mmCIF file of C-alpha atoms and ligand atoms in Angstrom:
data_model
loop_
_atom_site.group_PDB
_atom_site.id
_atom_site.type_symbol
_atom_site.label_atom_id
_atom_site.label_comp_id
_atom_site.label_asym_id
_atom_site.label_seq_id
_atom_site.Cartn_x
_atom_site.Cartn_y
_atom_site.Cartn_z
ATOM 1 C CA MET A 1 230.986 -45.411 1.392
ATOM 2 C CA ILE A 2 232.669 -42.626 0.541
ATOM 3 C CA ASP A 3 236.133 -43.918 1.332
ATOM 4 C CA GLU A 4 235.384 -46.691 -0.794
ATOM 5 C CA ALA A 5 233.824 -44.750 -3.922
ATOM 6 C CA ARG A 6 236.787 -42.411 -3.517
ATOM 7 C CA ARG A 7 239.359 -45.705 -3.398
ATOM 8 C CA ILE A 8 237.677 -46.663 -7.020
ATOM 9 C CA VAL A 9 238.271 -43.660 -8.360
ATOM 10 C CA ALA A 10 241.776 -43.122 -7.118
ATOM 11 C CA GLU A 11 242.114 -46.202 -9.181
ATOM 12 C CA ALA A 12 240.378 -45.076 -12.283
ATOM 13 C CA THR A 13 242.347 -44.972 -15.553
ATOM 14 C CA ARG A 14 239.211 -43.815 -17.627
ATOM 15 C CA LEU A 15 237.339 -42.290 -15.892
ATOM 16 C CA VAL A 16 233.816 -40.952 -17.553
ATOM 17 C CA THR A 17 230.565 -39.379 -15.962
ATOM 18 C CA PHE A 18 227.222 -39.268 -16.671
ATOM 19 C CA SER A 19 225.393 -36.413 -15.511
ATOM 20 C CA GLY A 20 221.827 -35.095 -15.532
ATOM 21 C CA ALA A 21 219.555 -32.088 -13.831
ATOM 22 C CA GLY A 22 220.642 -32.455 -10.321
ATOM 23 C CA LEU A 23 224.539 -31.550 -11.308
ATOM 24 C CA SER A 24 223.095 -27.990 -12.070
ATOM 25 C CA ALA A 25 220.234 -28.072 -9.494
ATOM 26 C CA GLU A 26 222.565 -26.335 -6.704
ATOM 27 C CA SER A 27 223.473 -23.330 -9.644
ATOM 28 C CA GLY A 28 219.864 -22.570 -9.267
ATOM 29 C CA LEU A 29 218.800 -25.031 -12.478
ATOM 30 C CA SER A 30 215.156 -26.300 -12.112
ATOM 31 C CA THR A 31 215.365 -30.433 -12.587
ATOM 32 C CA PHE A 32 213.005 -31.894 -14.688
ATOM 33 C CA ARG A 33 211.125 -34.749 -12.372
ATOM 34 C CA GLN A 34 210.982 -33.564 -9.019
ATOM 35 C CA LYS A 35 207.560 -33.243 -7.638
ATOM 36 C CA GLN A 36 206.554 -29.343 -7.288
ATOM 37 C CA THR A 37 209.550 -27.735 -8.509
ATOM 38 C CA GLY A 38 210.370 -29.827 -11.487
ATOM 39 C CA LEU A 39 210.099 -28.500 -14.736
ATOM 40 C CA TRP A 40 207.884 -31.273 -16.000
ATOM 41 C CA ALA A 41 205.437 -30.799 -12.863
ATOM 42 C CA LYS A 42 204.488 -27.502 -13.899
ATOM 43 C CA HIS A 43 204.693 -27.906 -17.461
ATOM 44 C CA ASP A 44 203.628 -30.294 -20.261
ATOM 45 C CA PRO A 45 206.713 -31.964 -22.103
ATOM 46 C CA MET A 46 204.921 -32.328 -24.999
ATOM 47 C CA LYS A 47 203.597 -28.818 -24.959
ATOM 48 C CA LEU A 48 207.364 -27.242 -24.690
ATOM 49 C CA ALA A 49 209.565 -29.870 -25.902
ATOM 50 C CA SER A 50 208.204 -32.286 -28.711
ATOM 51 C CA VAL A 51 208.233 -31.615 -32.416
ATOM 52 C CA HIS A 52 204.295 -31.798 -32.136
ATOM 53 C CA GLY A 53 204.062 -28.777 -29.580
ATOM 54 C CA PHE A 54 206.520 -26.576 -31.311
ATOM 55 C CA ALA A 55 204.313 -27.143 -35.141
ATOM 56 C CA GLU A 56 201.100 -26.326 -32.389
ATOM 57 C CA ASP A 57 202.398 -23.428 -30.683
ATOM 58 C CA PRO A 58 206.071 -22.443 -31.778
ATOM 59 C CA GLU A 59 206.021 -18.580 -29.922
ATOM 60 C CA PHE A 60 204.990 -20.690 -26.826
ATOM 61 C CA VAL A 61 207.569 -22.862 -27.305
ATOM 62 C CA ILE A 62 210.832 -20.540 -28.152
ATOM 63 C CA ASP A 63 209.667 -17.933 -24.904
ATOM 64 C CA TRP A 64 209.865 -21.229 -22.539
ATOM 65 C CA TYR A 65 213.448 -21.547 -24.020
ATOM 66 C CA ALA A 66 214.064 -17.394 -23.485
ATOM 67 C CA MET A 67 213.380 -17.862 -20.010
ATOM 68 C CA ARG A 68 215.430 -21.279 -19.244
ATOM 69 C CA ARG A 69 218.289 -19.468 -21.731
ATOM 70 C CA ARG A 70 218.284 -16.527 -19.206
ATOM 71 C CA GLY A 71 218.721 -18.601 -16.289
ATOM 72 C CA VAL A 72 221.596 -20.486 -18.019
ATOM 73 C CA ALA A 73 223.042 -17.419 -18.304
ATOM 74 C CA GLU A 74 222.510 -16.159 -14.690
ATOM 75 C CA ALA A 75 223.643 -19.442 -13.460
ATOM 76 C CA VAL A 76 226.942 -20.283 -12.211
ATOM 77 C CA PRO A 77 229.261 -23.698 -11.930
ATOM 78 C CA ASN A 78 229.185 -24.682 -8.718
ATOM 79 C CA ALA A 79 231.289 -27.189 -6.646
ATOM 80 C CA ALA A 80 230.733 -30.175 -8.271
ATOM 81 C CA HIS A 81 231.151 -28.557 -11.694
ATOM 82 C CA VAL A 82 234.360 -27.448 -10.247
ATOM 83 C CA ALA A 83 235.531 -30.253 -9.450
ATOM 84 C CA LEU A 84 234.693 -32.236 -12.069
ATOM 85 C CA ALA A 85 236.655 -29.916 -14.454
ATOM 86 C CA ALA A 86 239.462 -30.179 -12.417
ATOM 87 C CA ARG A 87 240.273 -33.673 -13.732
ATOM 88 C CA ASP A 88 241.424 -33.060 -17.475
ATOM 89 C CA ASP A 89 241.332 -37.015 -17.991
ATOM 90 C CA VAL A 90 237.646 -37.294 -18.044
ATOM 91 C CA VAL A 91 234.808 -37.591 -20.257
ATOM 92 C CA HIS A 92 231.858 -35.869 -19.022
ATOM 93 C CA VAL A 93 228.420 -37.423 -20.882
ATOM 94 C CA THR A 94 225.930 -35.149 -20.019
ATOM 95 C CA GLN A 95 222.184 -34.759 -20.635
ATOM 96 C CA ASN A 96 222.397 -31.346 -19.743
ATOM 97 C CA VAL A 97 222.112 -28.705 -22.151
ATOM 98 C CA ASP A 98 223.570 -25.829 -20.126
ATOM 99 C CA ASP A 99 226.912 -24.826 -20.570
ATOM 100 C CA LEU A 100 228.095 -24.968 -16.848
ATOM 101 C CA LEU A 101 230.644 -28.211 -17.523
ATOM 102 C CA GLU A 102 232.240 -26.015 -20.135
ATOM 103 C CA ARG A 103 232.394 -22.736 -18.077
ATOM 104 C CA ALA A 104 234.034 -24.667 -14.705
ATOM 105 C CA GLY A 105 236.650 -25.544 -17.256
ATOM 106 C CA ALA A 106 236.178 -28.954 -18.431
ATOM 107 C CA SER A 107 237.257 -29.553 -22.312
ATOM 108 C CA ASP A 108 235.563 -32.858 -22.788
ATOM 109 C CA VAL A 109 231.853 -32.509 -22.458
ATOM 110 C CA VAL A 110 229.358 -34.836 -24.832
ATOM 111 C CA HIS A 111 226.016 -32.751 -24.779
ATOM 112 C CA LEU A 112 223.532 -36.134 -25.591
ATOM 113 C CA HIS A 113 220.533 -33.723 -25.604
ATOM 114 C CA GLY A 114 222.359 -30.919 -27.269
ATOM 115 C CA SER A 115 222.991 -27.375 -25.757
ATOM 116 C CA ILE A 116 220.442 -24.598 -25.037
ATOM 117 C CA ILE A 117 222.912 -21.756 -25.973
ATOM 118 C CA ARG A 118 222.277 -22.752 -29.571
ATOM 119 C CA ASP A 119 220.084 -22.575 -32.305
ATOM 120 C CA ARG A 120 219.597 -24.801 -35.191
ATOM 121 C CA CYS A 121 217.547 -24.694 -38.259
ATOM 122 C CA HIS A 122 213.999 -27.068 -37.735
ATOM 123 C CA GLY A 123 214.430 -27.200 -41.720
ATOM 124 C CA SER A 124 216.728 -29.620 -43.707
ATOM 125 C CA CYS A 125 219.418 -27.166 -44.717
ATOM 126 C CA GLY A 126 221.559 -27.476 -41.929
ATOM 127 C CA HIS A 127 222.294 -24.250 -40.289
ATOM 128 C CA ASP A 128 223.328 -24.126 -36.607
ATOM 129 C CA GLU A 129 224.702 -21.257 -34.765
ATOM 130 C CA ALA A 130 225.467 -19.764 -31.321
ATOM 131 C CA ILE A 131 222.902 -17.402 -29.290
ATOM 132 C CA ASP A 132 223.526 -15.292 -26.467
ATOM 133 C CA PRO A 133 221.508 -16.345 -23.300
ATOM 134 C CA ALA A 134 221.367 -13.497 -22.023
ATOM 135 C CA ASP A 135 219.628 -12.097 -24.842
ATOM 136 C CA PRO A 136 217.746 -14.667 -26.180
ATOM 137 C CA PRO A 137 216.235 -14.714 -29.866
ATOM 138 C CA THR A 138 212.695 -15.059 -30.173
ATOM 139 C CA LEU A 139 210.946 -17.050 -33.070
ATOM 140 C CA ARG A 140 212.510 -16.029 -36.186
ATOM 141 C CA GLU A 141 213.452 -17.648 -39.833
ATOM 142 C CA CYS A 142 216.414 -19.612 -40.578
ATOM 143 C CA PRO A 143 219.168 -17.116 -42.245
ATOM 144 C CA LYS A 144 219.394 -19.660 -45.124
ATOM 145 C CA CYS A 145 216.595 -21.635 -45.916
ATOM 146 C CA GLY A 146 213.720 -19.521 -44.247
ATOM 147 C CA ALA A 147 212.449 -22.352 -42.186
ATOM 148 C CA ALA A 148 211.829 -21.497 -38.239
ATOM 149 C CA MET A 149 214.866 -21.556 -36.131
ATOM 150 C CA ARG A 150 214.838 -23.205 -33.128
ATOM 151 C CA PRO A 151 217.028 -24.203 -29.946
ATOM 152 C CA GLY A 152 219.722 -26.667 -30.655
ATOM 153 C CA VAL A 153 218.269 -29.644 -28.029
ATOM 154 C CA VAL A 154 216.719 -32.785 -28.295
ATOM 155 C CA TRP A 155 212.926 -33.052 -27.826
ATOM 156 C CA PHE A 156 210.574 -35.987 -27.323
ATOM 157 C CA GLY A 157 210.572 -37.727 -30.442
ATOM 158 C CA GLU A 158 213.538 -36.874 -31.901
ATOM 159 C CA ALA A 159 216.689 -39.084 -32.007
ATOM 160 C CA LEU A 160 219.852 -38.386 -30.274
ATOM 161 C CA ASP A 161 222.591 -37.284 -32.887
ATOM 162 C CA ASP A 162 224.727 -40.572 -34.524
ATOM 163 C CA THR A 163 228.162 -39.183 -33.759
ATOM 164 C CA VAL A 164 227.727 -37.791 -30.053
ATOM 165 C CA TRP A 165 225.607 -41.029 -29.249
ATOM 166 C CA MET A 166 228.231 -43.054 -30.938
ATOM 167 C CA ARG A 167 231.252 -41.034 -28.743
ATOM 168 C CA ALA A 168 229.174 -41.451 -25.716
ATOM 169 C CA GLN A 169 228.989 -44.875 -25.923
ATOM 170 C CA GLU A 170 232.267 -45.313 -26.885
ATOM 171 C CA ALA A 171 233.447 -43.695 -23.835
ATOM 172 C CA VAL A 172 231.456 -45.574 -21.792
ATOM 173 C CA VAL A 173 232.610 -49.086 -22.635
ATOM 174 C CA ALA A 174 236.058 -48.039 -22.397
ATOM 175 C CA SER A 175 235.459 -46.577 -19.215
ATOM 176 C CA ASP A 176 236.379 -48.253 -15.792
ATOM 177 C CA VAL A 177 234.984 -46.199 -13.652
ATOM 178 C CA LEU A 178 231.008 -44.543 -14.500
ATOM 179 C CA ILE A 179 229.998 -41.759 -11.718
ATOM 180 C CA ALA A 180 226.335 -41.211 -12.406
ATOM 181 C CA ILE A 181 225.215 -37.783 -10.996
ATOM 182 C CA GLY A 182 221.708 -36.019 -10.217
ATOM 183 C CA THR A 183 219.943 -38.472 -12.700
ATOM 184 C CA SER A 184 216.749 -39.792 -12.418
ATOM 185 C CA ALA A 185 217.810 -42.337 -14.897
ATOM 186 C CA VAL A 186 214.858 -42.551 -16.841
ATOM 187 C CA VAL A 187 215.258 -41.618 -20.000
ATOM 188 C CA GLN A 188 216.324 -43.955 -22.521
ATOM 189 C CA PRO A 189 218.227 -44.127 -24.405
ATOM 190 C CA ALA A 190 220.802 -42.115 -22.356
ATOM 191 C CA ALA A 191 220.098 -43.851 -19.116
ATOM 192 C CA GLY A 192 221.134 -46.917 -20.802
ATOM 193 C CA LEU A 193 224.539 -46.064 -20.385
ATOM 194 C CA ILE A 194 224.881 -46.662 -16.816
ATOM 195 C CA ALA A 195 224.000 -50.801 -17.561
ATOM 196 C CA LEU A 196 226.425 -50.318 -20.553
ATOM 197 C CA ALA A 197 228.747 -49.710 -18.025
ATOM 198 C CA LYS A 198 228.020 -52.398 -15.879
ATOM 199 C CA SER A 199 227.817 -54.514 -18.401
ATOM 200 C CA THR A 200 231.381 -53.866 -19.943
ATOM 201 C CA GLY A 201 232.931 -54.017 -16.612
ATOM 202 C CA SER A 202 233.040 -50.977 -15.121
ATOM 203 C CA HIS A 203 232.562 -49.835 -11.802
ATOM 204 C CA VAL A 204 229.514 -47.696 -11.363
ATOM 205 C CA ILE A 205 229.449 -44.995 -8.722
ATOM 206 C CA VAL A 206 225.671 -43.810 -8.164
ATOM 207 C CA VAL A 207 225.560 -40.046 -6.793
ATOM 208 C CA ASN A 208 222.051 -38.143 -6.449
ATOM 209 C CA MET A 209 219.551 -36.791 -3.085
ATOM 210 C CA GLU A 210 217.492 -40.196 -3.620
ATOM 211 C CA ARG A 211 217.179 -43.669 -4.699
ATOM 212 C CA THR A 212 216.590 -44.124 -8.354
ATOM 213 C CA ASN A 213 216.223 -46.220 -11.273
ATOM 214 C CA ALA A 214 220.362 -46.325 -11.329
ATOM 215 C CA SER A 215 220.535 -47.558 -7.679
ATOM 216 C CA GLY A 216 220.208 -51.288 -8.873
ATOM 217 C CA LEU A 217 223.658 -50.941 -10.643
ATOM 218 C CA ALA A 218 225.621 -48.991 -8.136
ATOM 219 C CA ASP A 219 228.639 -50.694 -6.744
ATOM 220 C CA VAL A 220 228.615 -47.704 -4.598
ATOM 221 C CA GLU A 221 225.544 -45.401 -4.109
ATOM 222 C CA LEU A 222 226.364 -42.143 -2.297
ATOM 223 C CA ILE A 223 223.031 -40.124 -1.162
ATOM 224 C CA GLY A 224 223.267 -36.116 -0.943
ATOM 225 C CA PRO A 225 224.109 -32.790 -2.755
ATOM 226 C CA ALA A 226 226.381 -33.045 -5.899
ATOM 227 C CA GLY A 227 228.176 -29.669 -4.516
ATOM 228 C CA GLU A 228 229.272 -31.928 -1.517
ATOM 229 C CA ILE A 229 229.813 -35.349 -2.709
ATOM 230 C CA VAL A 230 231.218 -34.907 -5.866
ATOM 231 C CA PRO A 231 234.004 -32.396 -4.430
ATOM 232 C CA ALA A 232 234.761 -34.946 -1.584
ATOM 233 C CA LEU A 233 235.158 -38.176 -4.006
ATOM 234 C CA LEU A 234 237.513 -35.706 -6.416
ATOM 235 C CA ALA A 235 239.657 -34.730 -3.511
HETATM 236 P P1 OAD B 1 215.084 -35.139 -13.924
HETATM 237 O O1 OAD B 1 214.481 -33.980 -13.068
HETATM 238 O O2 OAD B 1 214.739 -36.434 -13.736
HETATM 239 O O3 OAD B 1 216.234 -35.706 -12.311
HETATM 240 C C1 OAD B 1 216.795 -35.070 -11.610
HETATM 241 C C2 OAD B 1 217.727 -36.195 -10.659
HETATM 242 O O4 OAD B 1 218.745 -35.113 -9.640
HETATM 243 C C3 OAD B 1 216.704 -36.293 -9.549
HETATM 244 O O5 OAD B 1 217.017 -37.810 -9.668
HETATM 245 C C4 OAD B 1 217.145 -35.953 -8.140
HETATM 246 O O6 OAD B 1 216.991 -36.542 -7.073
HETATM 247 C C5 OAD B 1 218.748 -35.239 -8.703
HETATM 248 N N1 OAD B 1 218.980 -34.622 -7.912
HETATM 249 C C6 OAD B 1 218.044 -33.175 -7.075
HETATM 250 N N2 OAD B 1 218.914 -32.534 -6.848
HETATM 251 C C7 OAD B 1 220.370 -32.792 -6.957
HETATM 252 C C8 OAD B 1 221.727 -32.203 -5.852
HETATM 253 N N3 OAD B 1 221.797 -31.031 -6.168
HETATM 254 N N4 OAD B 1 222.597 -33.161 -5.986
HETATM 255 C C9 OAD B 1 222.578 -34.811 -6.704
HETATM 256 N N5 OAD B 1 221.031 -34.796 -7.186
HETATM 257 C C10 OAD B 1 220.291 -33.834 -7.185
HETATM 258 O O7 OAD B 1 216.223 -35.175 -14.478
HETATM 259 P P2 OAD B 1 217.577 -35.988 -15.943
HETATM 260 O O8 OAD B 1 217.678 -36.760 -15.169
HETATM 261 O O9 OAD B 1 218.516 -34.894 -15.989
HETATM 262 O O10 OAD B 1 215.229 -34.042 -21.737
HETATM 263 O O11 OAD B 1 216.307 -35.821 -16.860
HETATM 264 C C11 OAD B 1 216.849 -36.354 -17.867
HETATM 265 C C12 OAD B 1 216.166 -35.783 -19.462
HETATM 266 O O12 OAD B 1 214.571 -35.743 -19.212
HETATM 267 C C13 OAD B 1 216.844 -34.453 -19.720
HETATM 268 O O13 OAD B 1 218.050 -34.684 -20.145
HETATM 269 C C14 OAD B 1 215.347 -33.330 -20.002
HETATM 270 C C15 OAD B 1 214.562 -34.175 -19.600
HETATM 271 O O14 OAD B 1 213.198 -34.454 -19.961
HETATM 272 C C16 OAD B 1 216.124 -33.665 -22.829
HETATM 273 O O15 OAD B 1 215.474 -32.325 -22.843
HETATM 274 C C17 OAD B 1 215.865 -34.225 -24.109
HETATM 275 ZN ZN1 ZN B 2 217.451 -23.591 -42.697
#
């Protein structure tokens, strides 16, 4: 299986990756949907990652993001991030809000679900700024308009940024190989990119610890940890 996948990747001229929380799992960041250990196994996503939850208890939400931000500050890129970043001709479309691909040296990262190391105004003034994940902000007002500041991530019930979503779709349509890494492929519209790749003629390689929603779309499925499989695939 790995040989077949390596042949496909070696022949690729427009390689795109599509990653999820499993890519950063070996860096110590929790995934969302794994039983027991997943963030959504322990916490209600509608309280912590929705506009409604933020309106109900903003302090609770900001404190939870502060905890996650400290985790991101402490995490370091793993072997999968490093192997991906070593190829400079690849567009990395990711659902991850961490910056581990960038810290591994990747230059072209499309963050479908935003960035946890940025804050933006929850009002409509458009203010947006970097934060220090090692010393994350508490609940505070927008310096420009006084509305609440919030993490620069996409919450349940919110649309993806139009420009980001267009860029991701264009990269996928133009790709000849898409490698889906560490995603359960259940969150739409992001997960639809795998089917889009398939329907527009790309080879699809899926890397995951287990079979997922993406399995049926895979030309080659590689089961195992991203930190081992991705370096072997790209070496
Ligand atoms: P999930 O938690 O849904 O899925 C993580 C996937 O990674 C699972 O399929 C695991 O089997 C796999 N996995 C775990 N460890 C791995 C490893 N070491 N190597 C390879 N695979 C591994 O996370 P996502 O698919 O990223 O949304 O979830 C999608 C979105 O749902 C997230 O972006 C987030 C969440 O709600 C927002 O924040 C908007
Ligand atoms: Zn504002």
